[in-house]
Coordinates of C-alpha atoms and ligand atoms in Angstrom, one line a residue:
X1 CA -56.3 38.7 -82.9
X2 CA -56.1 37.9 -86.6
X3 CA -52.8 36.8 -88.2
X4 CA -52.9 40.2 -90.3
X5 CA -52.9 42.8 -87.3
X6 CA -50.0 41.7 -85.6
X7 CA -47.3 44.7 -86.0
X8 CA -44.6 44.9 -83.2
X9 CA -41.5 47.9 -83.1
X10 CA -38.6 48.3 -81.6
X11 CA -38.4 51.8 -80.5
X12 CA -34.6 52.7 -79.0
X13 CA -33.3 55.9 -78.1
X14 CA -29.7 56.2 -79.8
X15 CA -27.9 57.2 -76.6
X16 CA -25.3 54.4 -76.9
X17 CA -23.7 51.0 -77.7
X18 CA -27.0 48.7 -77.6
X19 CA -27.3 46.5 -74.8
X20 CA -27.6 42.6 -75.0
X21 CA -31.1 43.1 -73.3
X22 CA -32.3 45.4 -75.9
X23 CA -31.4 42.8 -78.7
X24 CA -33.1 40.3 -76.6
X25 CA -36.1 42.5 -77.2
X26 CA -35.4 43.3 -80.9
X27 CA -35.5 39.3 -81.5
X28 CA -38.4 39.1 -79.6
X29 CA -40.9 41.6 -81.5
X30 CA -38.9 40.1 -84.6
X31 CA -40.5 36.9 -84.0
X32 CA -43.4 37.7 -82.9
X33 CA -44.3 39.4 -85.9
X34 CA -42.6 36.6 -88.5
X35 CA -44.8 34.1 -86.6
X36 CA -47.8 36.1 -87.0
X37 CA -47.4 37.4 -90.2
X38 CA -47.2 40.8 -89.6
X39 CA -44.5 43.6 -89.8
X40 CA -41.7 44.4 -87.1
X41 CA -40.8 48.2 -87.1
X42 CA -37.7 50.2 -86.0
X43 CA -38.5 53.3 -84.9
X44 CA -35.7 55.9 -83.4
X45 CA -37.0 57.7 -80.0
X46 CA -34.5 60.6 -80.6
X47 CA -36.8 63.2 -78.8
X48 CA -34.2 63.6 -76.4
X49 CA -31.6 65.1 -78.1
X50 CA -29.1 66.1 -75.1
X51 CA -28.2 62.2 -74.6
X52 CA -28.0 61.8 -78.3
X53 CA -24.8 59.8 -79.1
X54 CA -23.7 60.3 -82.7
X55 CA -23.5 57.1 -84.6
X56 CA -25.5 55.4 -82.4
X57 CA -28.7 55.2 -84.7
X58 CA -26.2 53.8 -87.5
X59 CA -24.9 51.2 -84.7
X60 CA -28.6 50.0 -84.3
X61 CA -29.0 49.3 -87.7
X62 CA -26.1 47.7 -88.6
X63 CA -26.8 45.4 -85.4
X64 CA -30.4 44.4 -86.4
X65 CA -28.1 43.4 -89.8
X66 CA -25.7 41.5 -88.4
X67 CA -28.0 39.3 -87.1
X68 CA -30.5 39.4 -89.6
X69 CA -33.5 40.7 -87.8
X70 CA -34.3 43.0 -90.5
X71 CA -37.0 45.7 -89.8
X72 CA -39.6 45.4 -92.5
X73 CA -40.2 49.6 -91.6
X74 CA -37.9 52.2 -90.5
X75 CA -35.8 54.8 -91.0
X76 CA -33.8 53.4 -93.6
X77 CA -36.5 50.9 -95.0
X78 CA -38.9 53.6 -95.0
X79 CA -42.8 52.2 -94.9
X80 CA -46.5 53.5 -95.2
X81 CA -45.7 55.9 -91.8
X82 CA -42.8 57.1 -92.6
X83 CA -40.8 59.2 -91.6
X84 CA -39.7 56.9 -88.7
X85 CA -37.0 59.0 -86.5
X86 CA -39.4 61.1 -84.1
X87 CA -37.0 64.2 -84.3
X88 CA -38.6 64.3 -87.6
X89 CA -42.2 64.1 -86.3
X90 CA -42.3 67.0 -84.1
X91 CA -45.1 68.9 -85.9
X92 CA -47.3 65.5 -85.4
X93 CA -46.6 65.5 -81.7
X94 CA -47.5 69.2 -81.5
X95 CA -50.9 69.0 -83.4
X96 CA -51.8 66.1 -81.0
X97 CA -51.1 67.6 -77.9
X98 CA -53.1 71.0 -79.1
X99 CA -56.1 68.4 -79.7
X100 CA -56.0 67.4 -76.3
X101 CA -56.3 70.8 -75.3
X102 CA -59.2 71.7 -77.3
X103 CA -60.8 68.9 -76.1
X104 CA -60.1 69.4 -72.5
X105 CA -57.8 66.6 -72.1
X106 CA -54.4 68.9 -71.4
X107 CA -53.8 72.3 -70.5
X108 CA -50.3 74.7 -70.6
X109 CA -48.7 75.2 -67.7
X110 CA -46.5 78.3 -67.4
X111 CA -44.9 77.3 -64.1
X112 CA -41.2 78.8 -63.9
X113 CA -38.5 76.3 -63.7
X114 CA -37.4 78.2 -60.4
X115 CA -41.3 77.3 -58.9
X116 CA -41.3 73.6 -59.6
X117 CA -38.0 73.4 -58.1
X118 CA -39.2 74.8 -54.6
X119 CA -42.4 73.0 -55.3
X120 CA -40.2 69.5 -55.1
X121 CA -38.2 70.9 -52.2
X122 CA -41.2 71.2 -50.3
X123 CA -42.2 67.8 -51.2
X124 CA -38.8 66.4 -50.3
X125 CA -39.2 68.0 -46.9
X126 CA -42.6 66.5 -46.1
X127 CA -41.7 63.2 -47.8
X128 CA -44.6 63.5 -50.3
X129 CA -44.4 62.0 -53.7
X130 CA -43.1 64.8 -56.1
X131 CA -45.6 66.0 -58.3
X132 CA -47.1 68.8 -60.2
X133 CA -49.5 70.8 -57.6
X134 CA -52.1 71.5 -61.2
X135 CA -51.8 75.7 -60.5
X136 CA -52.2 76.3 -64.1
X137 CA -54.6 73.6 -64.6
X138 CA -57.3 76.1 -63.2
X139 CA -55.9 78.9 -65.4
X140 CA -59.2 80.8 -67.4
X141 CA -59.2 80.8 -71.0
X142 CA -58.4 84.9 -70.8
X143 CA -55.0 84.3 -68.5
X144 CA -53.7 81.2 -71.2
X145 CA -54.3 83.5 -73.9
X146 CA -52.9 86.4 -72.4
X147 CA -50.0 84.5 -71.6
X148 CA -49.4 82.8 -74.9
X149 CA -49.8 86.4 -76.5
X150 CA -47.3 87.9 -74.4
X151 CA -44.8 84.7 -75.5
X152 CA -44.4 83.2 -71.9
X153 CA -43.0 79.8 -72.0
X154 CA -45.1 76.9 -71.5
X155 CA -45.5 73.2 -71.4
X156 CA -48.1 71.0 -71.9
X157 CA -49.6 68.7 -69.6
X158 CA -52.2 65.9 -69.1
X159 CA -55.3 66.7 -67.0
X160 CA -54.3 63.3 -65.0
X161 CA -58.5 62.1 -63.5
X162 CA -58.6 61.9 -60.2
X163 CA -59.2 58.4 -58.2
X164 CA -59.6 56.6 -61.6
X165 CA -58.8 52.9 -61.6
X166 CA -56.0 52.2 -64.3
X167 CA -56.2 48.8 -65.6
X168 CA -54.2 47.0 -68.4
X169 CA -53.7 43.1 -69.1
X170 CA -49.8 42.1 -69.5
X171 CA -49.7 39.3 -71.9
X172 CA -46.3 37.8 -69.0
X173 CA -48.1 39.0 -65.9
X174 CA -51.6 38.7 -66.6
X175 CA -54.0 42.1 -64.8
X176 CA -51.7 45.1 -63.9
X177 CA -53.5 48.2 -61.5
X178 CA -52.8 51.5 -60.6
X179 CA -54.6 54.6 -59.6
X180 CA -54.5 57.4 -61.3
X181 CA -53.7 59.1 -57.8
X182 CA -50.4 57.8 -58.2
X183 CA -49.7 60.0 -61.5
X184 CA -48.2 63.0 -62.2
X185 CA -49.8 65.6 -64.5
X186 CA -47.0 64.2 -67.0
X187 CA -45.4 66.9 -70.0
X188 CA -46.7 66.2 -72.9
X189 CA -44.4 68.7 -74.7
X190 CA -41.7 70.2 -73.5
X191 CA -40.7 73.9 -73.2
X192 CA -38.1 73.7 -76.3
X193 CA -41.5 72.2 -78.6
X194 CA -40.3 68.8 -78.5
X195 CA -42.4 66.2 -77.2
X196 CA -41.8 63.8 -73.8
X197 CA -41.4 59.9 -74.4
X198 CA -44.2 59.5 -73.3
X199 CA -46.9 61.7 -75.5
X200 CA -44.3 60.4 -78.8
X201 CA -44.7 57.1 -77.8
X202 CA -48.3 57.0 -77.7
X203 CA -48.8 58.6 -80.4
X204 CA -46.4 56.7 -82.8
X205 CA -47.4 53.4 -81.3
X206 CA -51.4 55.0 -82.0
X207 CA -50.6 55.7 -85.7
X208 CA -47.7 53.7 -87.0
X209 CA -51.3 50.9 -85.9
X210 CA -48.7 48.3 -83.5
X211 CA -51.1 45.4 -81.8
X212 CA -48.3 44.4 -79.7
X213 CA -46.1 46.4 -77.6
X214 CA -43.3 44.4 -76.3
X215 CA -40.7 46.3 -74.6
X216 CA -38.6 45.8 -71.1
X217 CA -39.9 45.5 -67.4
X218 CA -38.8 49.0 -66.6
X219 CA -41.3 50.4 -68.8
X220 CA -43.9 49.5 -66.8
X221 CA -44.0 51.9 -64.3
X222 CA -44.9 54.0 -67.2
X223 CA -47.4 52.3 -69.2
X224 CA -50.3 54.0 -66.8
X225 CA -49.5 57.3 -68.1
X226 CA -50.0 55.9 -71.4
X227 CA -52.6 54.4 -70.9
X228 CA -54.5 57.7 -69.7
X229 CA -53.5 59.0 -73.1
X230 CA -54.6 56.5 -75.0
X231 CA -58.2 57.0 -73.3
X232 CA -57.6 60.7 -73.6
X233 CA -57.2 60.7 -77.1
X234 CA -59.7 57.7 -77.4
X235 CA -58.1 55.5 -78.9
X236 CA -57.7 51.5 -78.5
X237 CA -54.8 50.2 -76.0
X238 CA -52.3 48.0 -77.9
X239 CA -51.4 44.3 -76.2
X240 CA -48.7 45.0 -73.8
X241 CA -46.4 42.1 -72.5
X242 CA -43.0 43.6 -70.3
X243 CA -40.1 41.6 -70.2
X244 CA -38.0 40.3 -67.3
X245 CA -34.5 42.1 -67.4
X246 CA -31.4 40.6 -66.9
X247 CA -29.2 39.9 -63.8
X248 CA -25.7 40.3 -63.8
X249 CA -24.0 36.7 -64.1
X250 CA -23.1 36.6 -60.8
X251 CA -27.0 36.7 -60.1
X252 CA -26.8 40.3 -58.3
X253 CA -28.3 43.3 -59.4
X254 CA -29.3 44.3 -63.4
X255 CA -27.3 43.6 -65.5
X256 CA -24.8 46.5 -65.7
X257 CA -21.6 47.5 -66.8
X258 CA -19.5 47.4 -64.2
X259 CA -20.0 44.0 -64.1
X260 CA -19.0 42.7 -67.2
X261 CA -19.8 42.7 -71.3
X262 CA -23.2 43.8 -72.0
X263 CA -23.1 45.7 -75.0
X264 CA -23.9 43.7 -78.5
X265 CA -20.5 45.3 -79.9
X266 CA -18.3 43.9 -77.1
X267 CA -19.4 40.3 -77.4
X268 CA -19.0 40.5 -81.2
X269 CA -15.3 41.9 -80.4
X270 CA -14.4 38.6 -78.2
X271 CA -15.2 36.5 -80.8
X272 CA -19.2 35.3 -79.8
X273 CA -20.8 34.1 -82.7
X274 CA -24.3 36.5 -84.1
X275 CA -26.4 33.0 -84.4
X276 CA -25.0 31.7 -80.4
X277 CA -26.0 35.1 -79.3
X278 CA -29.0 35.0 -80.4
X279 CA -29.8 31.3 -79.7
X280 CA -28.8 32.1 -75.8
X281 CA -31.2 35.0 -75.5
X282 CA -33.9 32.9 -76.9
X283 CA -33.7 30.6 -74.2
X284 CA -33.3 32.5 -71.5
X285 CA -36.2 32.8 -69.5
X286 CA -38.0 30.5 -72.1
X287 CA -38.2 27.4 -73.4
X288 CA -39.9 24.9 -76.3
X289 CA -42.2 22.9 -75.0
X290 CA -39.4 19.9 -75.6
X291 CA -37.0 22.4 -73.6
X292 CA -34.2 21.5 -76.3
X293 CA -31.5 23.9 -76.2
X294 CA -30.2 24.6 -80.1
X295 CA -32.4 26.1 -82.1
X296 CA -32.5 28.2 -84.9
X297 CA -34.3 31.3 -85.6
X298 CA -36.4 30.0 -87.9
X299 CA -37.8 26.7 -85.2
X300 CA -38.0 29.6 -82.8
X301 CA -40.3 31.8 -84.6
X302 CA -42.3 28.7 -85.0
X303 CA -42.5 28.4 -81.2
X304 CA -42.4 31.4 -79.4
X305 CA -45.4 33.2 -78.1
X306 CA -44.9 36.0 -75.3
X307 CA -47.0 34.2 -72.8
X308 CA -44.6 31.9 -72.0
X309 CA -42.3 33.6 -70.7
X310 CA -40.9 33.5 -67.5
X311 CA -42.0 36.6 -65.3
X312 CA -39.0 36.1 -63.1
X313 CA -36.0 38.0 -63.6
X314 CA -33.2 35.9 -65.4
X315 CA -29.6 35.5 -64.4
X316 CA -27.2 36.1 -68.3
X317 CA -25.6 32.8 -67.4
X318 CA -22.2 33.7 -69.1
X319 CA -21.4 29.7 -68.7
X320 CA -24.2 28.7 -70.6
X321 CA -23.5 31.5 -73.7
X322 CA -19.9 30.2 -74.5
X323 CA -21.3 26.2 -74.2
X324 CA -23.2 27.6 -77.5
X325 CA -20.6 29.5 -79.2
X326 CA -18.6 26.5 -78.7
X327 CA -20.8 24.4 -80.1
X328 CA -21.4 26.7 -82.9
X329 CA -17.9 27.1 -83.5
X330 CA -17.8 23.5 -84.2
X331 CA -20.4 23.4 -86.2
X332 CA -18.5 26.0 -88.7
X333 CA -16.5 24.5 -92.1
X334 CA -13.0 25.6 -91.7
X335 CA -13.1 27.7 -94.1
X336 CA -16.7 29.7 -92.6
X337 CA -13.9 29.6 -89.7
X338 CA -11.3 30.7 -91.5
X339 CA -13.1 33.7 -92.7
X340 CA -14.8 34.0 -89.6
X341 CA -11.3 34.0 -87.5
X342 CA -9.9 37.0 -90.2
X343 CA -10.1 40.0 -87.7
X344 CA -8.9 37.7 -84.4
X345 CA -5.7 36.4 -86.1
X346 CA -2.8 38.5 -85.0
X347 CA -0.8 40.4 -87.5
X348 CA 2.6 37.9 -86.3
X349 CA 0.8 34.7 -86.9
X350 CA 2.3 33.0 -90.2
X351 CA -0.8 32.7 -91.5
X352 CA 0.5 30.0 -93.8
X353 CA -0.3 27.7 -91.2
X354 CA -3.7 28.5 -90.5
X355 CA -5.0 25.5 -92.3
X356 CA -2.9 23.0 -90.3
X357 CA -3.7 25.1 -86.9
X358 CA -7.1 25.3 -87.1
X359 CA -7.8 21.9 -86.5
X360 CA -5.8 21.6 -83.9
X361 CA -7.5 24.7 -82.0
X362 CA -11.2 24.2 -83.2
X363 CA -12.5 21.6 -80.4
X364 CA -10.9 24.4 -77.8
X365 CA -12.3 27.8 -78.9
X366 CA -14.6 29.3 -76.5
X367 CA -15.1 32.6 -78.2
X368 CA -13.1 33.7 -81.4
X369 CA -10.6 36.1 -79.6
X370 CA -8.9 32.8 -78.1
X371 CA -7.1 32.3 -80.6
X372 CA -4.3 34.6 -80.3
X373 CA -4.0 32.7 -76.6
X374 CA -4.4 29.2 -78.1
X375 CA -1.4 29.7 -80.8
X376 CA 0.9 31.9 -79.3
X377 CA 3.6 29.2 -78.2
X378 CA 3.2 27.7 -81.8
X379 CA 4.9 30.9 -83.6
X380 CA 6.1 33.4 -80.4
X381 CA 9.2 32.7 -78.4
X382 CA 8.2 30.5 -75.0
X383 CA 9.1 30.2 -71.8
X384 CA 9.6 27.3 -69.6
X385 CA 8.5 26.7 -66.2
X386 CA 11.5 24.7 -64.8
X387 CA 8.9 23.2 -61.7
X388 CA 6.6 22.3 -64.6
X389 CA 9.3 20.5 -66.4
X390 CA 10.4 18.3 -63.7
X391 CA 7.2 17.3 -62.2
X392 CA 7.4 14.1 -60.9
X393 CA 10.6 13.6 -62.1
X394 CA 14.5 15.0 -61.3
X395 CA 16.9 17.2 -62.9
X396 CA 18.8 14.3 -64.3
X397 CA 16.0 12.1 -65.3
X398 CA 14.7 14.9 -67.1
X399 CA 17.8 16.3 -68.8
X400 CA 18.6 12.2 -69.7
X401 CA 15.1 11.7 -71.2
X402 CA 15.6 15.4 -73.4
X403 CA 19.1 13.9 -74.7
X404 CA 17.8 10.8 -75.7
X405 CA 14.7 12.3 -77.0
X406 CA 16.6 14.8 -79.2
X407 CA 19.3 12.1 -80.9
X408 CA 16.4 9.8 -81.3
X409 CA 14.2 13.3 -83.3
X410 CA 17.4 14.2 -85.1
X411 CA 17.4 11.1 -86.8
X412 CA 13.7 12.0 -88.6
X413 CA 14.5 14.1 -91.7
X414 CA 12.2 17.5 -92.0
X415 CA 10.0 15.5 -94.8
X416 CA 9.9 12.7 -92.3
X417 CA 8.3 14.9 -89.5
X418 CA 4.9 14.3 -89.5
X419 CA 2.3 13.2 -86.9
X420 CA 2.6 9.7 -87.7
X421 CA 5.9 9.3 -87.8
X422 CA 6.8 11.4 -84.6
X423 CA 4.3 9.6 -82.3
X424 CA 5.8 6.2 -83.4
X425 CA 9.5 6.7 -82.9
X426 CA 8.4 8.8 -79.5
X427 CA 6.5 5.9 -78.1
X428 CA 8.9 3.3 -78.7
X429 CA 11.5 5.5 -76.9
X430 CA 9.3 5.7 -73.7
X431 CA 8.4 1.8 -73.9
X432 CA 11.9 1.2 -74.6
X433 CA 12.9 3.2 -71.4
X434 CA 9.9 2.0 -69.5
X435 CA 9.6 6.0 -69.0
X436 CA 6.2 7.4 -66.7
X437 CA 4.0 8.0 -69.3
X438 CA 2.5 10.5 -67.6
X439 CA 5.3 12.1 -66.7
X440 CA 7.6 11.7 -69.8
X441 CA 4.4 13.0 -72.5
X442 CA 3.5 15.8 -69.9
X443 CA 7.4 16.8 -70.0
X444 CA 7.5 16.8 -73.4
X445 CA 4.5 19.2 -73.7
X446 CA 6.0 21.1 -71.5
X447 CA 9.1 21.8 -73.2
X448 CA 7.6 21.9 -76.3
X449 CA 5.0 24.3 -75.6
X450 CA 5.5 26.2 -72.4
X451 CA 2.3 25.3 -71.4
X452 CA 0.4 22.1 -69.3
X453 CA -2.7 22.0 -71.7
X454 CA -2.4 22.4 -75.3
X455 CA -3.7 20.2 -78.6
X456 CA -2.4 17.0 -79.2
X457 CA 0.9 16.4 -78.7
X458 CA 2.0 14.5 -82.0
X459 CA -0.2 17.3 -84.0
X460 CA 1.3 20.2 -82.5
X461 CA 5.2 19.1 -82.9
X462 CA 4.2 18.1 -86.8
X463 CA 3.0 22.0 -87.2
X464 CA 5.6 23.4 -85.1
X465 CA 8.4 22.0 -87.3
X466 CA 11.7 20.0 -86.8
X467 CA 14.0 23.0 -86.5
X468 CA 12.3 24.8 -83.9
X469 CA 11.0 21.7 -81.9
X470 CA 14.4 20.4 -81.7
X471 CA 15.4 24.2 -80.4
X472 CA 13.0 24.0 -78.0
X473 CA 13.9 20.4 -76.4
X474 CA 17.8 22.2 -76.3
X475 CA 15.9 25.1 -74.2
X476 CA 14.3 23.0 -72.0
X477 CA 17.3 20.7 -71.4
X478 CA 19.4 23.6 -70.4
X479 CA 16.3 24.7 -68.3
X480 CA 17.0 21.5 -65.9
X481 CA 20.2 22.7 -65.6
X482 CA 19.5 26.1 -64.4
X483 CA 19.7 26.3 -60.5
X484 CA 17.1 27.8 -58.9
Ligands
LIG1 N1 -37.2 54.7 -76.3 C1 -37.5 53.7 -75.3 C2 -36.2 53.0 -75.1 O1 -35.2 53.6 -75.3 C3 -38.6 52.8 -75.8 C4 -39.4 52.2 -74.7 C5 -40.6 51.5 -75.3 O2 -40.4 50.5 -76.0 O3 -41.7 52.0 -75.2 O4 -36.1 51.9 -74.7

């Protein structure tokens, strides 16, 4: 296929938050096309309008934004196939349909709701598949039009062939067969005039002239029906390559929300970076051919090419996505930090200090939101964990080593206290005393900080200031004297 056909979509429904998987294949058809050439198009399947979420076509857009996979067509855009929201296609849909029935391709059906249902209890009771017995498919022309004249309402079907092979080549899986046995005289169009996914799809996909339809695993199941479109209307079959879903972290079952994140929005709310995101969906379930792991979006629209994915489902290894926002967290300025940590800093944090915290936190961020956790003993009252205090030690070694630790501190003027300064006059005491070090620096952390692991020592007592790191060694040394 020549560099100048290649036009891929997106095509969600706006019936909620978007999902990470979706994204994943937002960046693929993005790429795809980029590589290629071509144009990537957003269009909104909004053809069911009872799981409409309001706000949720907005959410899309703004998402496809943040992580600047712009759509070079859609609704906002606009294009040469506009408009590009199929609630505002409906007539389209409708002449389509009515050209399959003139041409023998699709007929009304008139069945009552209150028929279909016994129909599919009967099947239920003799375990057959449920589908459409085809009553009105032998209607005459006389009984159609005297129905229509009298205003009965109808749907529209496909006349479905019988014992037809249907064949299609999946760019992942390679030759994919079904019989057309198997399928249901599908609606075309519905009994409130709007069209099903699937006639919309076909016929968007048909004349909005995509090559490549790239779109999740689930869809499969119905890409015979539209393929039995496409050769009713006789038209060419785009490429189709269906992607592996995700697996829950834990490796069981899709990946779902009872499990965990998984919409876009919720990992932007703990802090994961847009560029990490997107750099761990590229290389999950594929690789470059030198398998290296960082990548931007530009090196992977050099590389990427459908076929190589993997056709196995892939575990979202949670592990493996905050290694990368680390890493791209560390790869920030400190002010792109900064700016980046605005809406994660807590309204009590003295943001004064930000400057001398940050560096102090950076190497330790997983995801943005850890920072409240991170600096919370620097600037919120602490509390001390008396066992933690005198591990490996006693009461009274502890309570000696805080008394001589606080005279020799209270000696170092507030201009004096800096990191320098503080680690020298602290390690001569502990030499001096021929102290544990493991025990005396791990007490000190303690007392300082309420907590085991936490930045550099020296560091954090310079930011935290002489009065209230001399408070806190007075807390801690009445702490050995609590009983417990
Ligand atoms: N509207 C469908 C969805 O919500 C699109 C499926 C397709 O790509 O064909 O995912």
């Amino acid at each position: 296929m020549s560099d100048s056909v290649v036009r891929t979509r997106v095509a969600p429904s706006p019936t909620g938050e978007m999902h990470v998987g979706s994204l994943s294949i937002v960046l693929k058809n993005y790429a795809y096309a980029k590589r290629h050439h071509g144009q990537f198009v957003l269009r909104i399947e909004d053809t069911d309008q009872t799981r409409e979420v309001p706000g949720a076509q907005e959410q899309i857009i703004s998402i496809l934004d943040k992580f600047h996979l712009p759509a070079d067509e859609g609704p906002i855009v606009g294009g040469p196939f506009a408009p590009y929201v199929q609630s505002q296609r409906l007539e389209i849909y409708r002449l389509h349909a009515q050209q399959l029935i003139e041409k023998g391709q699709a007929y009304y059906c008139f069945c009552s709701k209150d028929r279909l249902e016994k129909l599919r209890d009967q099947q239920r009771a003799d375990h057959s598949p449920p589908k459409y017995d085809r009553l009105c498919r032998n209607l005459s022309p006389q009984e159609v039009k005297s129905k229509l004249d009298k205003e009965q309402p109808y749907v529209i079907r496909l006349k479905v062939p019988d014992h037809q092979k249907v064949s299609f080549t999946d760019l992942i899986r390679g030759q994919i067969e079904f019989d057309s046995d198997q399928v249901d005289d599908q609606v075309l169009i519905k009994s409130d005039g709007f069209p099903t996914y699937h006639l919309a799809v076909v016929v968007d996909d048909h004349l909005m002239q995509i090559s490549h339809v790239m779109r999740g695993e689930e869809w499969i199941s119905s890409t015979p029906k539209h393929i039995l479109l496409y050769q009713a209307f006789n038209w060419p079959l785009p490429v189709y390559a269906h992607i592996p879903i995700y697996l829950n972290p834990n490796g069981k079952g899709k990946m779902s929300k009872r499990h965990g994140t998984v919409s876009v929005g919720s990992f932007l709310d703990q802090g994961y970076l847009p560029e990490a995101l997107l750099n761990f969906l590229m290389i999950l379930g594929w690789a470059t051919n030198d398998e290296r792991e960082i990548l931007t979006l530009d090196e992977y629209i050099l590389e990427f090419n459908p076929q190589d994915i993997s056709q196995k489902t892939v575990v979202f290894d949670l592990k493996k996505l905050q290694w990368l926002n680390g890493i791209y967290i560390r790869n920030l300025t400190n002010k792109d930090l900064i700016s980046k940590l605005k809406p994660f800093v807590p309204t009590d944090f003295p943001s004064q200090f930000l400057p001398q915290v940050l560096p102090l936190i950076k190497e330790r961020l997983v995801v943005l939101s850890d920072f409240e956790d991170l600096t919370a003993f620097i600037y919120r009252p602490i509390e001390i964990n008396q066992k933690d205090l005198l591990k490996k030690s006693s009461a009274n070694q502890v309570a000696e080593q805080l008394d001589q630790l606080i005279s020799t501190l209270s000696s170092l003027s507030a201009q004096n206290w800096l990191t320098l300064q503080l680690e020298e006059k602290i390690r001569n005491l502990q030499e001096k005393q021929n102290w544990s070090k493991g025990q005396f620096f791990m007490m000190v952390r303690v007392a300082i900080t309420g907590q085991t692991q936490t930045p550099p020592l020296f560091e954090t007592m310079a930011v935290i200031g002489h009065d209230l790191t001399l408070s806190r060694l007075n807390q801690a040394l009445l702490t050995t004297k609590k009983v417990t």
